[in-house]
Tab-separated table of C-alpha atoms and ligand atoms in Angstrom:
chain	number	residue	atom	x	y	z
A	1	PRO	CA	112.251	148.385	27.485
A	2	GLY	CA	110.972	150.055	24.334
A	3	GLY	CA	110.858	146.834	22.333
A	4	VAL	CA	114.420	147.261	21.080
A	5	PRO	CA	115.291	144.083	19.159
A	6	ALA	CA	118.248	141.872	20.120
A	7	TRP	CA	119.228	138.214	20.062
A	8	LEU	CA	119.461	136.529	23.461
A	9	VAL	CA	122.081	133.793	23.150
A	10	ILE	CA	120.989	130.999	25.489
A	11	GLY	CA	122.830	127.890	24.244
A	12	TYR	CA	126.090	126.945	25.930
A	13	LEU	CA	127.840	126.104	22.650
A	14	GLU	CA	126.451	129.179	20.885
A	15	LEU	CA	127.648	131.389	23.733
A	16	LEU	CA	131.099	129.791	23.514
A	17	GLN	CA	131.064	130.601	19.812
A	18	VAL	CA	130.026	134.241	20.332
A	19	THR	CA	132.384	135.017	23.225
A	20	GLY	CA	135.244	133.086	21.583
A	21	ASP	CA	135.103	135.012	18.292
A	22	PRO	CA	135.724	138.728	18.916
A	23	VAL	CA	136.199	139.331	15.168
A	24	LEU	CA	132.787	138.064	14.060
A	25	PHE	CA	131.081	139.191	17.295
A	26	PRO	CA	133.016	142.204	18.591
A	27	ARG	CA	131.942	144.093	21.694
A	28	ASP	CA	131.571	147.203	19.577
A	29	SER	CA	128.320	149.141	19.855
A	30	ARG	CA	129.368	151.381	16.956
A	31	LEU	CA	128.249	148.520	14.685
A	32	TRP	CA	124.699	148.620	16.063
A	33	SER	CA	122.201	148.902	13.209
A	34	GLN	CA	119.473	150.114	15.620
A	35	ARG	CA	121.565	152.938	17.038
A	36	ALA	CA	119.782	155.712	15.114
A	37	ASN	CA	116.363	154.467	16.358
A	38	ILE	CA	117.204	154.511	20.069
A	39	PRO	CA	115.845	157.516	22.019
A	40	ALA	CA	118.566	159.474	23.816
A	41	LYS	CA	116.827	158.853	27.158
A	42	TRP	CA	116.537	155.089	26.750
A	43	PRO	CA	117.439	153.928	30.286
A	44	LEU	CA	119.710	151.075	29.153
A	45	LEU	CA	121.774	153.287	26.856
A	46	PRO	CA	124.561	154.056	29.384
A	47	MET	CA	125.024	150.309	30.008
A	48	ILE	CA	124.907	149.216	26.373
A	49	ASP	CA	126.253	152.024	24.244
A	50	ARG	CA	129.358	153.178	26.067
A	51	PRO	CA	130.660	156.046	23.941
A	52	ASN	CA	133.718	156.754	26.098
A	53	PRO	CA	136.670	154.448	25.483
A	54	SER	CA	137.442	152.204	28.449
A	55	ILE	CA	138.484	148.618	29.116
A	56	THR	CA	134.852	147.502	28.851
A	57	SER	CA	133.978	149.378	25.658
A	58	THR	CA	136.995	149.126	23.342
A	59	VAL	CA	138.091	146.453	20.891
A	60	GLY	CA	141.289	145.200	19.261
A	61	ALA	CA	144.602	146.926	19.958
A	62	ILE	CA	143.059	149.727	22.049
A	63	HIS	CA	141.304	147.183	24.276
A	64	ARG	CA	144.542	145.226	24.697
A	65	SER	CA	146.378	148.395	25.736
A	66	ARG	CA	143.705	149.115	28.377
A	67	VAL	CA	143.933	145.528	29.628
A	68	ALA	CA	147.725	145.929	29.811
A	69	MET	CA	147.215	148.852	32.169
A	70	VAL	CA	144.317	147.579	34.287
A	71	GLU	CA	145.245	143.899	34.755
A	72	PRO	CA	148.661	144.417	36.397
A	73	ALA	CA	147.091	146.991	38.733
A	74	LEU	CA	144.425	144.443	39.736
A	75	GLU	CA	147.101	141.735	40.088
A	76	SER	CA	149.117	143.933	42.429
A	77	VAL	CA	146.374	143.895	45.090
A	78	ASP	CA	147.708	142.129	48.193
A	79	LEU	CA	145.149	139.346	48.626
A	80	VAL	CA	146.200	138.445	52.170
A	81	ALA	CA	145.781	142.065	53.249
A	82	LEU	CA	142.473	142.191	51.354
A	83	ARG	CA	141.226	139.185	53.309
A	84	HIS	CA	142.214	140.739	56.644
A	85	THR	CA	140.592	143.991	55.594
A	86	CYS	CA	137.366	142.216	54.633
A	87	GLU	CA	137.271	140.395	57.996
A	88	HIS	CA	137.621	143.719	59.735
A	89	LEU	CA	135.020	145.431	57.522
A	90	ALA	CA	132.557	142.568	57.964
A	91	ASP	CA	132.997	142.697	61.734
A	92	GLN	CA	132.372	146.452	61.736
A	93	LEU	CA	129.184	146.051	59.723
A	94	ILE	CA	127.894	143.167	61.856
A	95	ASP	CA	128.557	145.236	64.976
A	96	THR	CA	126.017	147.788	63.756
A	97	PHE	CA	123.115	145.276	63.773
A	98	CYS	CA	124.133	142.200	65.783
A	99	GLY	CA	122.522	143.451	69.026
A	100	ARG	CA	119.172	143.916	67.263
A	101	GLY	CA	118.375	140.329	66.325
A	102	THR	CA	117.157	141.377	62.868
A	103	ALA	CA	118.758	142.881	59.766
A	104	ASP	CA	118.361	143.405	56.066
A	105	LEU	CA	121.495	141.696	54.837
A	106	VAL	CA	121.399	143.358	51.422
A	107	ALA	CA	121.270	146.979	52.629
A	108	GLU	CA	123.310	146.438	55.790
A	109	PHE	CA	125.883	143.909	54.645
A	110	ALA	CA	126.019	142.775	50.983
A	111	GLU	CA	125.934	146.345	49.613
A	112	PRO	CA	128.333	148.167	51.949
A	113	LEU	CA	130.932	145.379	52.286
A	114	PRO	CA	132.154	145.246	48.649
A	115	MET	CA	132.010	149.036	48.327
A	116	SER	CA	134.214	149.482	51.391
A	117	ALA	CA	136.547	146.745	50.139
A	118	LEU	CA	136.758	148.427	46.709
A	119	GLY	CA	137.350	151.729	48.544
A	120	TRP	CA	140.316	150.139	50.310
A	121	ILE	CA	141.630	148.755	46.993
A	122	PHE	CA	141.121	151.931	44.939
A	123	GLY	CA	141.807	154.415	47.718
A	124	PHE	CA	138.536	156.345	47.834
A	125	ALA	CA	136.819	157.539	50.987
A	126	GLU	CA	133.831	155.876	52.571
A	127	ASP	CA	131.628	158.933	51.935
A	128	ASP	CA	132.275	158.513	48.208
A	129	GLY	CA	131.486	154.812	48.469
A	130	SER	CA	128.048	155.513	49.979
A	131	GLN	CA	127.217	157.790	47.027
A	132	PHE	CA	128.558	155.333	44.444
A	133	ILE	CA	126.193	152.603	45.702
A	134	GLY	CA	123.040	154.523	44.713
A	135	MET	CA	124.523	155.720	41.431
A	136	LEU	CA	125.729	152.274	40.325
A	137	LYS	CA	122.347	150.746	41.176
A	138	ALA	CA	120.574	153.386	39.061
A	139	LEU	CA	122.944	152.673	36.175
A	140	THR	CA	122.676	148.895	36.227
A	141	ASP	CA	118.990	148.661	37.080
A	142	GLY	CA	118.229	150.889	34.092
A	143	SER	CA	116.319	153.446	36.187
A	144	SER	CA	115.250	156.749	34.615
A	145	ALA	CA	118.136	158.427	36.496
A	146	ALA	CA	120.723	156.305	34.647
A	147	GLY	CA	121.495	158.962	32.024
A	148	SER	CA	122.291	161.698	34.549
A	149	VAL	CA	124.243	159.357	36.827
A	150	TYR	CA	126.950	158.478	34.325
A	151	PRO	CA	128.461	161.993	33.987
A	152	ARG	CA	128.331	162.451	37.776
A	153	LEU	CA	130.262	159.225	38.311
A	154	ALA	CA	132.784	160.218	35.623
A	155	THR	CA	133.352	163.588	37.318
A	156	ARG	CA	133.924	161.868	40.687
A	157	MET	CA	136.491	159.542	39.079
A	158	GLN	CA	138.297	162.553	37.577
A	159	GLN	CA	138.450	164.157	41.016
A	160	LEU	CA	139.804	160.936	42.495
A	161	LEU	CA	142.547	160.851	39.855
A	162	THR	CA	143.494	164.462	40.473
A	163	ALA	CA	143.736	163.725	44.201
A	164	LYS	CA	145.919	160.634	43.581
A	165	ARG	CA	148.211	162.528	41.236
A	166	ALA	CA	148.706	165.171	43.899
A	167	ARG	CA	149.157	162.632	46.683
A	168	PRO	CA	149.864	159.054	45.510
A	169	GLY	CA	149.177	156.246	47.961
A	170	ALA	CA	149.506	152.464	48.178
A	171	ASP	CA	146.311	151.988	46.179
A	172	LEU	CA	145.264	150.693	42.775
A	173	VAL	CA	144.603	154.132	41.268
A	174	SER	CA	148.084	155.374	42.185
A	175	ARG	CA	149.596	152.186	40.721
A	176	MET	CA	147.600	152.583	37.508
A	177	LEU	CA	148.958	156.100	37.143
A	178	THR	CA	152.527	154.795	37.131
A	179	HIS	CA	151.852	152.632	34.053
A	180	PRO	CA	154.032	153.704	31.115
A	181	ALA	CA	151.060	153.874	28.696
A	182	SER	CA	150.247	157.472	27.949
A	183	CYS	CA	146.573	157.844	28.725
A	184	THR	CA	144.826	161.127	29.275
A	185	ASP	CA	143.243	161.678	32.682
A	186	ALA	CA	139.833	161.384	31.015
A	187	GLU	CA	140.805	157.918	29.750
A	188	TYR	CA	142.122	156.842	33.160
A	189	ALA	CA	138.863	158.062	34.702
A	190	GLN	CA	136.820	156.049	32.200
A	191	ASP	CA	138.754	152.905	33.065
A	192	LEU	CA	138.341	153.490	36.769
A	193	LEU	CA	134.622	153.950	36.372
A	194	ALA	CA	134.411	150.876	34.116
A	195	VAL	CA	136.284	148.641	36.566
A	196	ILE	CA	134.286	149.749	39.605
A	197	ALA	CA	131.001	149.461	37.682
A	198	ALA	CA	131.979	146.010	36.378
A	199	GLY	CA	132.959	144.737	39.799
A	200	TYR	CA	130.644	146.227	42.393
A	201	LEU	CA	127.064	145.001	41.939
A	202	PRO	CA	127.981	141.489	40.743
A	203	THR	CA	129.920	141.039	43.980
A	204	VAL	CA	126.963	142.375	46.011
A	205	ASP	CA	124.713	139.845	44.295
A	206	TRP	CA	127.183	136.983	44.733
A	207	ILE	CA	127.089	137.649	48.491
A	208	GLY	CA	123.293	138.038	48.659
A	209	ASN	CA	122.491	135.036	46.467
A	210	SER	CA	124.963	132.799	48.332
A	211	ILE	CA	123.536	133.682	51.752
A	212	ARG	CA	120.013	133.155	50.425
A	213	LEU	CA	120.994	129.745	49.061
A	214	MET	CA	122.656	128.710	52.320
A	215	ARG	CA	119.547	129.617	54.284
A	216	THR	CA	116.936	128.105	51.964
A	217	ASP	CA	118.471	124.985	50.432
A	218	GLU	CA	118.317	121.805	52.512
A	219	ARG	CA	121.811	120.720	51.442
A	220	PHE	CA	123.337	123.891	52.856
A	221	ALA	CA	120.914	124.125	55.760
A	222	ARG	CA	122.371	120.807	56.952
A	223	ALA	CA	125.829	122.342	56.735
A	224	LEU	CA	124.896	125.407	58.822
A	225	GLY	CA	127.870	126.578	60.761
A	226	GLY	CA	129.695	123.892	58.820
A	227	GLY	CA	132.662	126.127	58.236
A	228	PRO	CA	134.344	127.746	55.272
A	229	GLN	CA	133.957	124.780	52.922
A	230	SER	CA	130.172	124.980	52.837
A	231	VAL	CA	130.484	128.675	51.954
A	232	GLU	CA	132.723	127.802	49.021
A	233	TYR	CA	130.237	125.169	47.824
A	234	ALA	CA	127.345	127.622	48.009
A	235	MET	CA	129.314	130.293	46.157
A	236	ASN	CA	130.159	127.887	43.332
A	237	GLU	CA	126.572	126.666	43.147
A	238	VAL	CA	125.393	130.280	42.803
A	239	LEU	CA	127.797	130.895	39.902
A	240	TRP	CA	126.047	128.019	38.081
A	241	GLU	CA	122.440	128.212	39.205
A	242	ASP	CA	121.794	131.829	40.213
A	243	THR	CA	124.653	133.747	38.695
A	244	PRO	CA	125.031	137.459	39.576
A	245	ILE	CA	125.126	138.606	35.920
A	246	GLN	CA	122.276	136.763	34.214
A	247	ILE	CA	122.505	138.630	30.914
A	248	PHE	CA	125.444	140.689	29.719
A	249	PRO	CA	125.180	143.352	27.015
A	250	GLY	CA	126.460	142.852	24.477
A	251	ARG	CA	128.102	141.856	21.226
A	252	TRP	CA	127.348	143.075	17.691
A	253	ALA	CA	127.582	140.968	14.540
A	254	ALA	CA	130.310	142.285	12.241
A	255	THR	CA	128.808	140.610	9.151
A	256	ASP	CA	125.739	138.572	8.207
A	257	THR	CA	126.114	135.119	9.722
A	258	ARG	CA	124.230	132.134	11.155
A	259	LEU	CA	124.113	131.148	14.791
A	260	GLY	CA	122.054	128.410	16.421
A	261	GLY	CA	120.197	127.923	13.144
A	262	LYS	CA	119.181	131.606	12.933
A	263	ASP	CA	120.122	134.273	10.415
A	264	ILE	CA	121.945	137.087	12.168
A	265	ARG	CA	122.342	140.366	10.262
A	266	ALA	CA	125.402	142.605	10.395
A	267	GLY	CA	124.833	145.162	13.154
A	268	ASP	CA	122.382	143.009	15.165
A	269	MET	CA	122.904	143.162	18.921
A	270	LEU	CA	123.482	139.899	20.805
A	271	LEU	CA	122.926	139.676	24.550
A	272	LEU	CA	125.018	137.095	26.374
A	273	GLY	CA	122.597	134.799	28.217
A	274	LEU	CA	125.077	133.714	30.877
A	275	ALA	CA	122.472	132.218	33.238
A	276	ALA	CA	120.620	130.454	30.427
A	277	ALA	CA	123.803	128.936	28.982
A	278	ASN	CA	124.747	127.655	32.453
A	279	ALA	CA	121.393	125.874	32.559
A	280	ASP	CA	121.680	124.440	29.022
A	281	PRO	CA	120.799	120.720	29.338
A	282	HIS	CA	123.489	119.923	26.740
A	283	VAL	CA	126.156	120.946	29.249
A	284	GLY	CA	125.249	117.880	31.245
A	285	ARG	CA	125.802	119.461	34.624
A	286	GLN	CA	123.433	118.006	37.207
A	287	PRO	CA	122.919	120.014	40.393
A	288	ALA	CA	124.069	117.919	43.345
A	289	GLU	CA	120.968	116.553	45.040
A	290	ASN	CA	122.239	115.160	48.270
A	291	SER	CA	125.590	116.668	48.869
A	292	ALA	CA	126.574	120.275	48.511
A	293	ALA	CA	130.104	119.042	48.017
A	294	ALA	CA	129.421	116.942	44.950
A	295	ASP	CA	129.936	119.570	42.307
A	296	THR	CA	132.240	122.277	43.585
A	297	GLY	CA	135.145	121.476	41.312
A	298	ASN	CA	133.279	122.293	38.115
A	299	SER	CA	133.889	125.911	37.193
A	300	ALA	CA	133.061	125.703	33.484
A	301	HIS	CA	130.193	128.144	34.012
A	302	PHE	CA	129.771	131.466	32.215
A	303	ALA	CA	129.478	133.587	35.372
A	304	PHE	CA	132.685	135.477	34.562
A	305	GLY	CA	132.277	135.372	30.789
A	306	HIS	CA	134.691	133.773	28.368
A	307	GLY	CA	137.230	134.785	25.752
A	308	GLU	CA	139.023	138.045	25.158
A	309	TYR	CA	136.658	140.173	27.265
A	310	ARG	CA	136.152	137.768	30.163
A	311	CYS	CA	136.463	139.045	33.733
A	312	PRO	CA	140.185	139.351	34.547
A	313	PHE	CA	141.364	136.502	36.835
A	314	ALA	CA	142.670	138.966	39.411
A	315	ALA	CA	139.225	140.605	39.518
A	316	GLN	CA	137.590	137.198	40.018
A	317	GLN	CA	139.910	136.528	42.947
A	318	ILE	CA	139.089	139.909	44.470
A	319	ALA	CA	135.350	139.223	44.198
A	320	GLU	CA	135.838	135.749	45.670
A	321	ILE	CA	137.804	136.985	48.684
A	322	ILE	CA	135.295	139.730	49.481
A	323	THR	CA	132.343	137.337	49.154
A	324	GLN	CA	133.834	134.348	50.942
A	325	THR	CA	135.374	136.307	53.815
A	326	GLY	CA	132.204	138.313	54.354
A	327	ILE	CA	129.951	135.252	54.520
A	328	GLU	CA	132.366	133.299	56.744
A	329	VAL	CA	132.539	136.140	59.270
A	330	LEU	CA	128.758	136.592	59.167
A	331	LEU	CA	127.996	132.910	59.829
A	332	ASP	CA	130.755	132.700	62.397
A	333	ARG	CA	129.218	135.537	64.393
A	334	LEU	CA	125.521	134.804	63.805
A	335	PRO	CA	125.373	131.003	63.431
A	336	ASP	CA	121.584	130.703	63.905
A	337	LEU	CA	120.806	133.337	61.270
A	338	GLU	CA	117.619	132.508	59.309
A	339	LEU	CA	115.329	134.189	56.795
A	340	ALA	CA	112.679	136.394	58.407
A	341	VAL	CA	110.323	136.101	55.397
A	342	PRO	CA	109.329	133.180	53.151
A	343	ALA	CA	111.925	132.724	50.386
A	344	ALA	CA	109.142	133.209	47.794
A	345	ASN	CA	108.682	136.797	49.041
A	346	LEU	CA	112.238	137.850	48.203
A	347	VAL	CA	112.218	140.382	45.377
A	348	ARG	CA	114.684	140.366	42.484
A	349	ARG	CA	116.551	143.470	41.376
A	350	PRO	CA	114.648	145.365	38.620
A	351	SER	CA	117.749	145.123	36.409
A	352	PRO	CA	117.441	143.273	33.096
A	353	PHE	CA	121.046	142.184	33.581
A	354	LEU	CA	121.664	141.322	37.222
A	355	GLY	CA	119.960	138.599	39.216
A	356	GLY	CA	120.385	139.749	42.808
A	357	ILE	CA	117.710	140.334	45.427
A	358	THR	CA	116.707	143.787	46.653
A	359	SER	CA	116.515	142.878	50.343
A	360	LEU	CA	117.235	139.885	52.560
A	361	PRO	CA	115.450	140.218	55.912
A	362	VAL	CA	116.909	137.838	58.526
A	363	ARG	CA	116.628	137.160	62.257
A	364	PHE	CA	119.077	135.688	64.731
A	365	THR	CA	119.814	135.559	68.440
A	366	PRO	CA	121.125	139.024	69.359
A	367	VAL	CA	124.792	139.063	70.326
A	368	ARG	CA	127.099	141.659	71.753
A	369	THR	CA	129.686	143.500	69.670
A	370	THR	CA	132.489	141.406	71.027
A	371	ARG	CA	134.733	141.118	67.967
A	372	THR	CA	135.718	144.730	67.414
A	373	PRO	CA	134.782	146.514	70.653
A	374	GLN	CA	137.207	149.341	69.912
A	375	LEU	CA	135.278	150.120	66.734
A	376	ALA	CA	131.735	150.043	68.089
A	377	GLY	CA	129.746	153.030	66.896
A	378	GLN	CA	132.487	154.113	64.490
A	379	ALA	CA	131.633	151.901	61.564
A	380	HIS	CA	131.297	154.801	59.163
A	381	THR	CA	134.405	156.720	60.136
A	382	PRO	CA	136.161	157.500	56.834
A	383	GLY	CA	139.370	155.574	56.337
A	384	LEU	CA	138.878	153.433	59.428
A	385	TRP	CA	139.245	150.235	57.417
A	386	ARG	CA	142.907	150.961	56.836
A	387	SER	CA	143.795	149.865	60.373
A	388	THR	CA	143.374	146.177	59.610
A	389	ASN	CA	143.773	143.416	62.114
A	390	PRO	CA	146.856	141.398	61.149
A	391	GLN	CA	145.560	138.297	62.934
A	392	SER	CA	143.869	135.863	60.624
A	393	ARG	CA	140.461	134.527	61.655
A	394	GLN	CA	140.426	130.862	62.513
A	395	PRO	CA	138.014	128.697	60.518
A	396	SER	CA	134.790	128.411	62.478
A	397	SER	CA	134.763	124.636	62.290
B	1	LIG	C1	130.863	138.132	41.259
B	1	LIG	C2	131.595	139.090	40.788
B	1	LIG	C3	131.832	139.316	39.310
B	1	LIG	C4	131.201	138.790	38.219
B	1	LIG	C5	130.060	137.781	38.196
B	1	LIG	C6	131.833	139.359	37.046
B	1	LIG	C7	131.480	139.046	35.747
B	1	LIG	C8	132.072	139.573	34.625
B	1	LIG	C9	131.741	139.222	33.268
B	1	LIG	C10	130.644	138.245	32.854
B	1	LIG	C11	132.541	139.931	32.438
B	1	LIG	C12	132.635	139.772	30.931
B	1	LIG	C13	131.985	140.854	30.124
B	1	LIG	C14	132.056	140.569	28.647
B	1	LIG	O1	132.221	139.417	28.227
B	1	LIG	O2	131.896	141.522	27.875
B	1	LIG	C15	133.376	140.761	33.281
B	1	LIG	C16	134.311	141.638	32.815
B	1	LIG	C17	135.058	142.455	33.633
B	1	LIG	N1	135.099	142.442	35.018
B	1	LIG	FE1	134.089	141.229	36.213
B	1	LIG	N2	132.809	140.226	37.452
B	1	LIG	C18	132.844	140.232	38.821
B	1	LIG	C19	133.683	140.961	39.637
B	1	LIG	C20	134.598	141.861	39.179
B	1	LIG	C21	135.441	142.673	40.029
B	1	LIG	C22	135.446	142.637	41.561
B	1	LIG	C23	136.150	143.481	39.201
B	1	LIG	C24	137.199	144.514	39.544
B	1	LIG	C25	137.585	144.877	40.731
B	1	LIG	C26	135.786	143.157	37.835
B	1	LIG	C27	136.315	143.741	36.714
B	1	LIG	C28	135.991	143.406	35.418
B	1	LIG	C29	136.554	144.057	34.243
B	1	LIG	C30	137.587	145.175	34.239
B	1	LIG	C31	135.972	143.460	33.120
B	1	LIG	C32	136.215	143.813	31.644
B	1	LIG	C33	137.303	142.950	31.054
B	1	LIG	C34	137.578	143.260	29.607
B	1	LIG	O3	136.700	143.768	28.915
B	1	LIG	O4	138.697	143.013	29.165
B	1	LIG	N3	134.849	142.173	37.867
B	1	LIG	N4	133.082	140.516	34.609
């Protein structure tokens, strides 16, 4: 919007070069030569020019110190408990629409599931989660409300920190606060906001795009109800072919240089074309034509970035567990689920960065709320997700 100039890096090798060289191409918007020309109300400003120091906006030693605080907190999440929690959350959500025979799987499943799971991880209440959903969408989609949303989110994170200081719990925020690094509460709040913003919508879109693929692509249609493996295949295929973050802002050239045969000037902004680089014919990856299983082992895609600022591995695992568990439970409970509209009618998110769909209308044979009868009608009770079912779900196959 606004014709702001930037380079979109679409070659696989060029993207490796940019993401692998944080000295020549730092993630530092202070270098931006266009900064003075950008109107204060430019809707993408909160996403691109992050003035407050956090894990996603700092460079060098400061960035490494933020990583040293955030990564161990993410690594301390109990993944087995997270999986059980996600099964329980997915069941609760499905209970709210399974008797109807129709649903919008974006609004009723893909959006609330990761927010509730992140609420369980970070220790915020479900009421907060419902508000965060709208605010994070406004921020990432670059809506006109983006500018006013950022301070509201920051204030909510400050309040969450104050609450956790007063009453620590077994959650990620409380664990972050025990880190020996001396951060101010404002800095902790910025990191919290950055991590939740980095993780939420991409996970929503990984769920939505994977379900869409499984219900529209012949290879996965044949594997319907085919159990957890087909879900894994679809998820990996999405990371290559329909990745949640299609374009990531950004990097800034530290000096004049050349890239992909082009002259790049110091201060130019570079957008990471993650989806385009995945599709670069020089990569030599051929989508599997006959078997969904043919290409699952190849994870050399750019979906989670690369280099010093790539998505932390623990965060990738968290996103994977939420997505995989959610889809497995959904297909286990509603095995004949199908799209209720032609695939061509599905609408993409208005975001210049994310590639998810705005709604996913489906139909299925109505079923009773048999899985979590004790929870029927209570799906939105704050804190309910904490009483997780210790019994692991058996693979549907
Ligand atoms: C499908 C889900 C996800 C996708 C596709 C994704 C993708 C990415 C990408 C592409 C980056 C790199 C940005 C850059 O190079 O500047 C990134 C960074 C990051 N992601 Fe993820 N992410 C996902 C889920 C999550 C989750 C669930 C969390 C946390 C709970 C998370 C936390 C982070 C953080 C903290 C960073 C910044 C790392 C740094 O700057 O050192 N992400 N993510």
